[in-house]
């Protein structure tokens, strides 16, 4: 049943009702106007925010595009891995250096394409029908926030080639210098041998004199042979076949050879071996013992009667150190700077090849040789070589 609303008949009541209605309507209109104004402001703010967001997105897109172009144009290779080590992104240079795309591969799979070289963090990528082998250096950078990793690659093939060419040029220059020095070294003993030999043609020469001239000629010829052998050893290199050598045993071998020579010169020979027979070095026995003998003979030459020559062996980290000391006059700055140069010598009658051969042997065995003056007087030479350990099958492996 519809409820009927009572309509006032009093004009004053109608006037009051209309006044109240007009007041409420005005309030609604004002509220609506305010709401409309707020909506307008919010729309303007939203439009401004959207405009800024669009501008930022466009800037980011432009930056991403620029970075993408830069990565594509970079001569260096860039590979990005995720947290589990799978390749997510790579630039064209990386694919070109590795000879294939690595997208989606785990980095362990990529590493199977690489062969280790003599240089740390430098690897050989074998060649194929599409191109020759390449040498690449790798640098790793962790991405802690993303949990991934970036690999930066450089193609060092040309650098390696240039290094080889430079080494060849240096060898040729050294050989030219050595040839000139060798001619000078050969001239005196050869002339002396020829003089002694010429005297043998004298028919009136006594038998004793003849024997003396023959002995002197042979001595000069043997000196020539020794000089030529040293020269050949230096040019060709010593290392022919590597084996695991007991460092302590090697020291004892050269000590036994030097002991009578030191005794004849009234020079004490002190041998201090600080390693056991388990410590080995990888090398050529003849070459390494020859290098140690060269160091000891040099020390003996400069040690006066009553002095002492020392031979020590110790291990420092992954290196075996053969140390030779003397109580001689020590080394001047000039001599120290040129000590290991071929044909440089301060010894009368010396060839200048002994210490140069020591340096060559050290380099061929991935070692070093150095010299210094001792605080107590005399000189110290240190031949440092990588230590080796016996593998499970008895083979020798570098430590």
Short mmCIF file of C-alpha atoms in Angstrom, two decimals:
data_model
loop_
_atom_site.label_atom_id
_atom_site.label_comp_id
_atom_site.label_asym_id
_atom_site.label_seq_id
_atom_site.Cartn_x
_atom_site.Cartn_y
_atom_site.Cartn_z
CA UNK A 1 0.00 0.00 0.00
CA UNK A 2 1.52 3.33 -1.07
CA UNK A 3 2.26 5.74 1.74
CA UNK A 4 0.95 9.23 1.05
CA UNK A 5 3.19 12.21 1.90
CA UNK A 6 1.50 15.06 3.55
CA UNK A 7 1.92 18.29 1.62
CA UNK A 8 1.82 21.36 3.79
CA UNK A 9 -0.83 23.85 2.80
CA UNK A 10 0.64 26.66 4.81
CA UNK A 11 2.57 28.98 2.44
CA UNK A 12 5.09 29.68 5.11
CA UNK A 13 5.88 26.03 5.47
CA UNK A 14 6.26 25.72 1.69
CA UNK A 15 8.57 28.69 1.63
CA UNK A 16 10.69 27.22 4.41
CA UNK A 17 10.87 23.85 2.64
CA UNK A 18 11.95 25.48 -0.63
CA UNK A 19 14.55 27.54 1.21
CA UNK A 20 15.95 24.41 2.84
CA UNK A 21 15.94 22.63 -0.53
CA UNK A 22 17.76 25.53 -2.17
CA UNK A 23 20.35 25.57 0.62
CA UNK A 24 20.99 21.84 0.31
CA UNK A 25 21.13 22.13 -3.49
CA UNK A 26 23.69 24.95 -3.19
CA UNK A 27 25.81 22.84 -0.88
CA UNK A 28 25.64 19.93 -3.32
CA UNK A 29 26.55 22.21 -6.20
CA UNK A 30 29.51 23.62 -4.22
CA UNK A 31 30.66 20.12 -3.24
CA UNK A 32 30.35 18.95 -6.81
CA UNK A 33 32.31 21.97 -8.05
CA UNK A 34 35.04 21.29 -5.50
CA UNK A 35 35.09 17.60 -6.43
CA UNK A 36 35.23 18.53 -10.11
CA UNK A 37 38.11 20.90 -9.41
CA UNK A 38 39.95 18.17 -7.47
CA UNK A 39 39.35 15.71 -10.28
CA UNK A 40 40.74 18.26 -12.71
CA UNK A 41 43.83 18.75 -10.54
CA UNK A 42 44.29 15.01 -10.14
CA UNK A 43 43.88 14.49 -13.88
CA UNK A 44 46.49 17.17 -14.51
CA UNK A 45 48.83 15.56 -11.97
CA UNK A 46 48.20 12.12 -13.45
CA UNK A 47 48.85 13.42 -16.95
CA UNK A 48 52.07 15.06 -15.77
CA UNK A 49 53.13 11.83 -14.03
CA UNK A 50 52.25 9.81 -17.12
CA UNK A 51 54.17 12.28 -19.26
CA UNK A 52 57.21 12.00 -16.99
CA UNK A 53 56.89 8.22 -16.96
CA UNK A 54 56.64 8.12 -20.75
CA UNK A 55 59.63 10.43 -21.01
CA UNK A 56 61.59 8.25 -18.58
CA UNK A 57 60.60 5.09 -20.42
CA UNK A 58 61.63 6.68 -23.70
CA UNK A 59 64.95 7.73 -22.16
CA UNK A 60 65.46 4.22 -20.77
CA UNK A 61 64.54 2.69 -24.11
CA UNK A 62 66.93 5.06 -25.88
CA UNK A 63 69.65 4.25 -23.33
CA UNK A 64 69.01 0.52 -23.70
CA UNK A 65 69.18 0.89 -27.47
CA UNK A 66 72.37 2.89 -27.18
CA UNK A 67 73.92 0.33 -24.83
CA UNK A 68 72.84 -2.45 -27.16
CA UNK A 69 74.49 -0.69 -30.10
CA UNK A 70 77.61 -0.06 -28.05
CA UNK A 71 77.79 -3.72 -26.97
CA UNK A 72 77.30 -4.79 -30.58
CA UNK A 73 80.04 -2.42 -31.73
CA UNK A 74 82.49 -3.30 -28.94
CA UNK A 75 85.59 -5.16 -30.15
CA UNK A 76 85.66 -6.89 -26.76
CA UNK A 77 83.37 -9.83 -26.11
CA UNK A 78 80.77 -9.58 -23.34
CA UNK A 79 78.83 -12.56 -21.98
CA UNK A 80 76.24 -12.36 -19.19
CA UNK A 81 75.40 -15.43 -17.12
CA UNK A 82 72.53 -16.00 -14.72
CA UNK A 83 72.79 -17.30 -11.17
CA UNK A 84 73.19 -20.93 -12.30
CA UNK A 85 75.88 -20.13 -14.85
CA UNK A 86 73.85 -20.23 -18.06
CA UNK A 87 74.49 -17.64 -20.77
CA UNK A 88 71.64 -15.11 -20.98
CA UNK A 89 73.17 -12.52 -23.28
CA UNK A 90 76.22 -12.18 -25.51
CA UNK A 91 77.41 -9.57 -27.97
CA UNK A 92 78.53 -10.38 -31.53
CA UNK A 93 82.22 -10.06 -30.62
CA UNK A 94 81.89 -12.84 -28.02
CA UNK A 95 80.23 -15.19 -30.52
CA UNK A 96 82.90 -14.31 -33.08
CA UNK A 97 85.79 -14.98 -30.69
CA UNK A 98 84.35 -18.30 -29.52
CA UNK A 99 83.45 -19.35 -33.05
CA UNK A 100 79.79 -19.91 -32.17
CA UNK A 101 76.85 -18.53 -30.22
CA UNK A 102 76.73 -19.59 -26.58
CA UNK A 103 73.20 -18.38 -25.75
CA UNK A 104 71.46 -20.88 -23.49
CA UNK A 105 74.62 -22.88 -22.82
CA UNK A 106 76.07 -23.37 -19.37
CA UNK A 107 79.50 -21.77 -19.01
CA UNK A 108 80.99 -25.16 -18.16
CA UNK A 109 80.00 -26.26 -21.67
CA UNK A 110 81.64 -23.15 -23.10
CA UNK A 111 84.86 -23.91 -21.21
CA UNK A 112 85.16 -27.22 -23.07
CA UNK A 113 85.75 -25.15 -26.22
CA UNK A 114 88.81 -23.51 -24.64
CA UNK A 115 92.34 -24.87 -24.33
CA UNK A 116 94.68 -23.59 -21.63
CA UNK A 117 97.85 -21.76 -22.68
CA UNK A 118 101.07 -20.87 -20.93
CA UNK A 119 99.48 -17.61 -19.71
CA UNK A 120 96.98 -17.37 -16.87
CA UNK A 121 93.44 -16.43 -17.98
CA UNK A 122 94.43 -16.74 -21.65
CA UNK A 123 92.95 -19.58 -23.70
CA UNK A 124 93.16 -20.98 -27.20
CA UNK A 125 89.98 -21.38 -29.24
CA UNK A 126 90.75 -24.06 -31.87
CA UNK A 127 90.20 -23.05 -35.47
CA UNK A 128 87.84 -24.66 -37.95
CA UNK A 129 86.78 -24.28 -41.58
CA UNK A 130 85.31 -20.87 -40.75
CA UNK A 131 88.50 -19.39 -39.36
CA UNK A 132 91.90 -19.91 -37.73
CA UNK A 133 92.56 -20.55 -34.05
CA UNK A 134 92.31 -17.56 -31.72
CA UNK A 135 93.80 -16.62 -28.38
CA UNK A 136 91.39 -14.93 -25.98
CA UNK A 137 91.88 -13.53 -22.50
CA UNK A 138 88.99 -13.82 -20.03
CA UNK A 139 88.09 -11.59 -17.09
CA UNK A 140 85.22 -12.36 -14.71
CA UNK A 141 83.04 -9.94 -12.75
CA UNK A 142 80.35 -11.06 -10.31
CA UNK A 143 76.92 -9.36 -10.22
CA UNK A 144 75.89 -9.70 -6.55
CA UNK A 145 72.45 -8.09 -6.92
CA UNK A 146 71.37 -10.24 -9.86
CA UNK A 147 73.34 -13.27 -8.67
CA UNK A 148 74.94 -13.64 -12.08
CA UNK A 149 78.31 -13.04 -13.67
CA UNK A 150 79.82 -11.15 -16.60
CA UNK A 151 82.71 -12.45 -18.70
CA UNK A 152 84.80 -9.91 -20.60
CA UNK A 153 86.80 -11.31 -23.53
CA UNK A 154 89.70 -9.81 -25.46
CA UNK A 155 91.12 -11.26 -28.66
CA UNK A 156 94.89 -11.28 -28.05
CA UNK A 157 95.77 -13.31 -31.15
CA UNK A 158 97.45 -10.41 -32.90
CA UNK A 159 99.20 -9.33 -29.71
CA UNK A 160 100.58 -12.86 -29.33
CA UNK A 161 101.77 -12.83 -32.94
CA UNK A 162 103.45 -9.45 -32.48
CA UNK A 163 105.09 -10.68 -29.28
CA UNK A 164 106.45 -13.67 -31.17
CA UNK A 165 107.71 -11.46 -33.99
CA UNK A 166 109.35 -9.12 -31.50
CA UNK A 167 111.00 -12.06 -29.74
CA UNK A 168 112.29 -13.31 -33.10
CA UNK A 169 113.69 -9.87 -33.91
CA UNK A 170 115.34 -9.70 -30.52
CA UNK A 171 116.81 -13.17 -31.01
CA UNK A 172 118.15 -12.18 -34.43
CA UNK A 173 119.67 -9.02 -32.98
CA UNK A 174 121.17 -11.02 -30.11
CA UNK A 175 122.54 -13.59 -32.55
CA UNK A 176 124.18 -10.80 -34.57
CA UNK A 177 125.75 -9.43 -31.43
CA UNK A 178 126.77 -12.93 -30.34
CA UNK A 179 128.30 -13.68 -33.72
CA UNK A 180 130.47 -10.57 -33.49
CA UNK A 181 131.44 -11.39 -29.90
CA UNK A 182 132.10 -15.02 -30.77
CA UNK A 183 134.43 -14.01 -33.59
CA UNK A 184 136.35 -11.89 -31.11
CA UNK A 185 136.42 -14.73 -28.57
CA UNK A 186 137.64 -17.25 -31.15
CA UNK A 187 140.36 -15.08 -32.60
CA UNK A 188 142.88 -15.24 -29.74
CA UNK A 189 142.90 -19.01 -29.02
CA UNK A 190 142.78 -19.77 -32.73
CA UNK A 191 145.75 -17.51 -33.45
CA UNK A 192 147.66 -19.05 -30.55
CA UNK A 193 146.92 -22.61 -31.74
CA UNK A 194 148.02 -21.69 -35.27
CA UNK A 195 151.27 -20.23 -33.91
CA UNK A 196 152.05 -23.36 -31.91
CA UNK A 197 151.16 -25.58 -34.87
CA UNK A 198 153.38 -23.56 -37.20
CA UNK A 199 156.35 -24.20 -34.89
CA UNK A 200 155.88 -27.94 -35.42
CA UNK A 201 157.08 -27.50 -39.02
CA UNK A 202 160.59 -26.69 -37.76
CA UNK A 203 162.67 -29.81 -38.62
CA UNK A 204 165.23 -29.01 -35.95
CA UNK A 205 162.68 -28.85 -33.16
CA UNK A 206 163.57 -31.04 -30.18
CA UNK A 207 161.14 -33.79 -29.27
CA UNK A 208 160.41 -32.25 -25.88
CA UNK A 209 159.64 -28.89 -27.49
CA UNK A 210 157.52 -30.59 -30.11
CA UNK A 211 155.47 -32.32 -27.40
CA UNK A 212 155.11 -29.03 -25.52
CA UNK A 213 153.82 -27.23 -28.63
CA UNK A 214 151.43 -30.10 -29.36
CA UNK A 215 150.05 -29.98 -25.81
CA UNK A 216 149.60 -26.21 -25.97
CA UNK A 217 147.92 -26.46 -29.38
CA UNK A 218 145.55 -29.11 -28.05
CA UNK A 219 144.79 -26.97 -25.00
CA UNK A 220 143.89 -24.01 -27.21
CA UNK A 221 141.79 -26.21 -29.49
CA UNK A 222 139.95 -27.64 -26.47
CA UNK A 223 139.28 -24.10 -25.29
CA UNK A 224 137.86 -23.36 -28.73
CA UNK A 225 135.69 -26.47 -28.55
CA UNK A 226 134.39 -25.49 -25.12
CA UNK A 227 133.57 -22.00 -26.33
CA UNK A 228 131.70 -23.36 -29.35
CA UNK A 229 129.81 -25.88 -27.20
CA UNK A 230 128.76 -23.10 -24.81
CA UNK A 231 127.64 -21.03 -27.75
CA UNK A 232 125.61 -23.90 -29.19
CA UNK A 233 124.09 -24.61 -25.79
CA UNK A 234 123.02 -21.00 -25.44
CA UNK A 235 121.56 -20.73 -28.95
CA UNK A 236 119.79 -24.09 -29.02
CA UNK A 237 118.71 -24.16 -25.41
CA UNK A 238 119.36 -26.89 -22.91
CA UNK A 239 116.02 -28.42 -22.08
CA UNK A 240 115.42 -31.52 -24.15
CA UNK A 241 113.51 -33.95 -21.94
CA UNK A 242 111.78 -33.04 -18.69
CA UNK A 243 111.76 -35.34 -15.69
CA UNK A 244 111.03 -35.04 -12.00
CA UNK A 245 114.31 -34.24 -10.24
CA UNK A 246 114.90 -34.61 -6.51
CA UNK A 247 116.02 -31.11 -5.47
CA UNK A 248 118.08 -32.36 -2.52
CA UNK A 249 119.70 -35.09 -4.63
CA UNK A 250 120.54 -32.59 -7.36
CA UNK A 251 122.22 -30.33 -4.82
CA UNK A 252 124.27 -33.26 -3.53
CA UNK A 253 125.38 -34.14 -7.09
CA UNK A 254 126.78 -30.70 -7.80
CA UNK A 255 128.27 -30.46 -4.28
CA UNK A 256 130.23 -33.66 -4.92
CA UNK A 257 131.58 -32.21 -8.19
CA UNK A 258 132.53 -28.85 -6.66
CA UNK A 259 134.03 -30.16 -3.40
CA UNK A 260 137.51 -31.06 -4.79
CA UNK A 261 137.64 -27.83 -6.82
CA UNK A 262 136.92 -25.77 -3.72
CA UNK A 263 139.41 -27.77 -1.69
CA UNK A 264 142.12 -27.12 -4.29
CA UNK A 265 141.48 -23.36 -3.94
CA UNK A 266 141.37 -23.52 -0.12
CA UNK A 267 137.74 -22.43 -0.17
CA UNK A 268 135.15 -23.96 2.15
CA UNK A 269 131.98 -25.35 0.55
CA UNK A 270 128.92 -25.13 2.78
CA UNK A 271 125.83 -27.04 1.62
CA UNK A 272 122.54 -26.40 3.42
CA UNK A 273 119.60 -28.47 2.15
CA UNK A 274 116.28 -27.46 3.68
CA UNK A 275 114.04 -29.84 1.70
CA UNK A 276 113.50 -33.59 1.69
CA UNK A 277 113.55 -36.00 -1.23
CA UNK A 278 109.80 -35.56 -1.80
CA UNK A 279 110.39 -32.02 -3.08
CA UNK A 280 111.12 -32.15 -6.79
CA UNK A 281 111.46 -29.84 -9.76
CA UNK A 282 110.59 -30.59 -13.36
CA UNK A 283 113.63 -30.18 -15.60
CA UNK A 284 116.41 -31.61 -17.73
CA UNK A 285 119.02 -33.12 -15.38
CA UNK A 286 122.04 -32.21 -17.49
CA UNK A 287 120.84 -28.66 -18.12
CA UNK A 288 119.88 -27.97 -14.51
CA UNK A 289 123.03 -29.43 -12.98
CA UNK A 290 125.06 -27.49 -15.56
CA UNK A 291 123.30 -24.27 -14.56
CA UNK A 292 124.03 -24.87 -10.86
CA UNK A 293 127.65 -25.70 -11.63
CA UNK A 294 127.97 -22.47 -13.62
CA UNK A 295 126.72 -20.52 -10.59
CA UNK A 296 129.07 -22.36 -8.23
CA UNK A 297 132.10 -22.03 -10.53
CA UNK A 298 131.42 -18.31 -10.86
CA UNK A 299 131.18 -17.99 -7.07
CA UNK A 300 134.41 -19.97 -6.61
CA UNK A 301 136.28 -17.77 -9.10
CA UNK A 302 135.53 -14.60 -7.13
CA UNK A 303 136.05 -16.11 -3.66
CA UNK A 304 139.55 -15.58 -2.25
CA UNK A 305 141.56 -18.31 -0.55
CA UNK A 306 140.20 -18.95 2.91
CA UNK A 307 136.72 -17.80 1.90
CA UNK A 308 133.50 -19.75 1.58
CA UNK A 309 131.06 -20.73 -1.15
CA UNK A 310 127.55 -21.71 -0.10
CA UNK A 311 124.90 -23.87 -1.75
CA UNK A 312 121.42 -23.88 -0.25
CA UNK A 313 118.08 -25.41 -1.20
CA UNK A 314 114.76 -24.37 0.31
CA UNK A 315 111.10 -24.25 -0.60
CA UNK A 316 109.07 -21.04 -0.45
CA UNK A 317 105.42 -21.50 -1.37
CA UNK A 318 105.30 -23.23 -4.72
CA UNK A 319 108.93 -22.42 -5.59
CA UNK A 320 112.15 -24.36 -4.97
CA UNK A 321 115.03 -21.93 -4.41
CA UNK A 322 118.63 -22.94 -5.20
CA UNK A 323 120.85 -20.34 -3.52
CA UNK A 324 124.57 -19.87 -4.26
CA UNK A 325 126.60 -17.46 -2.12
CA UNK A 326 130.21 -16.36 -1.99
CA UNK A 327 132.50 -14.17 0.13
CA UNK A 328 133.96 -12.33 -2.84
CA UNK A 329 133.98 -8.58 -3.58
CA UNK A 330 130.28 -8.38 -4.41
CA UNK A 331 128.63 -6.79 -7.42
CA UNK A 332 128.82 -3.22 -8.66
CA UNK A 333 125.63 -1.62 -9.98
CA UNK A 334 126.92 -1.83 -13.57
CA UNK A 335 127.93 -5.48 -13.29
CA UNK A 336 124.66 -6.39 -11.60
CA UNK A 337 122.65 -4.75 -14.40
CA UNK A 338 124.48 -6.71 -17.11
CA UNK A 339 125.23 -9.90 -15.19
CA UNK A 340 123.15 -12.25 -17.36
CA UNK A 341 123.87 -10.69 -20.77
CA UNK A 342 125.53 -13.02 -23.31
CA UNK A 343 129.30 -12.44 -23.60
CA UNK A 344 129.41 -9.97 -20.72
CA UNK A 345 132.20 -10.97 -18.34
CA UNK A 346 134.60 -9.44 -15.85
CA UNK A 347 136.70 -12.61 -15.68
CA UNK A 348 139.98 -12.75 -17.50
CA UNK A 349 139.62 -15.45 -20.13
CA UNK A 350 135.89 -15.82 -19.44
CA UNK A 351 133.44 -16.35 -22.29
CA UNK A 352 130.52 -14.47 -20.76
CA UNK A 353 128.15 -17.34 -21.55
CA UNK A 354 127.98 -19.22 -18.25
CA UNK A 355 125.45 -17.00 -16.47
CA UNK A 356 123.59 -16.30 -19.72
CA UNK A 357 123.07 -20.06 -20.01
CA UNK A 358 121.79 -20.15 -16.40
CA UNK A 359 119.21 -17.50 -17.25
CA UNK A 360 118.14 -19.35 -20.40
CA UNK A 361 117.71 -22.63 -18.50
CA UNK A 362 115.66 -20.84 -15.81
CA UNK A 363 113.35 -19.26 -18.39
CA UNK A 364 112.86 -22.55 -20.25
CA UNK A 365 111.80 -24.19 -16.98
CA UNK A 366 109.37 -21.34 -16.11
CA UNK A 367 111.74 -20.10 -13.42
CA UNK A 368 113.88 -17.07 -12.66
CA UNK A 369 117.44 -16.26 -11.65
CA UNK A 370 118.47 -13.19 -9.70
CA UNK A 371 121.53 -11.75 -8.00
CA UNK A 372 122.20 -9.35 -5.14
CA UNK A 373 124.88 -8.28 -2.71
CA UNK A 374 124.88 -9.83 0.75
CA UNK A 375 124.85 -7.50 3.79
CA UNK A 376 127.80 -9.42 5.26
CA UNK A 377 129.76 -9.17 2.01
CA UNK A 378 129.91 -11.16 -1.20
CA UNK A 379 127.13 -11.99 -3.63
CA UNK A 380 124.04 -14.17 -3.64
CA UNK A 381 122.51 -15.83 -6.72
CA UNK A 382 119.07 -17.45 -6.50
CA UNK A 383 117.71 -19.88 -9.10
CA UNK A 384 113.97 -20.25 -8.48
CA UNK A 385 111.96 -23.04 -10.14
CA UNK A 386 108.34 -24.22 -9.75
CA UNK A 387 108.05 -27.09 -7.29
CA UNK A 388 106.65 -30.37 -8.58
CA UNK A 389 104.88 -33.23 -6.80
CA UNK A 390 104.48 -36.88 -7.63
CA UNK A 391 101.09 -37.65 -9.20
CA UNK A 392 98.99 -40.76 -8.45
CA UNK A 393 100.62 -42.70 -11.28
CA UNK A 394 104.13 -41.62 -10.38
CA UNK A 395 104.26 -38.94 -13.05
CA UNK A 396 105.55 -35.53 -12.06
CA UNK A 397 103.13 -32.66 -11.98
CA UNK A 398 103.68 -28.98 -11.25
CA UNK A 399 102.45 -27.95 -7.84
#
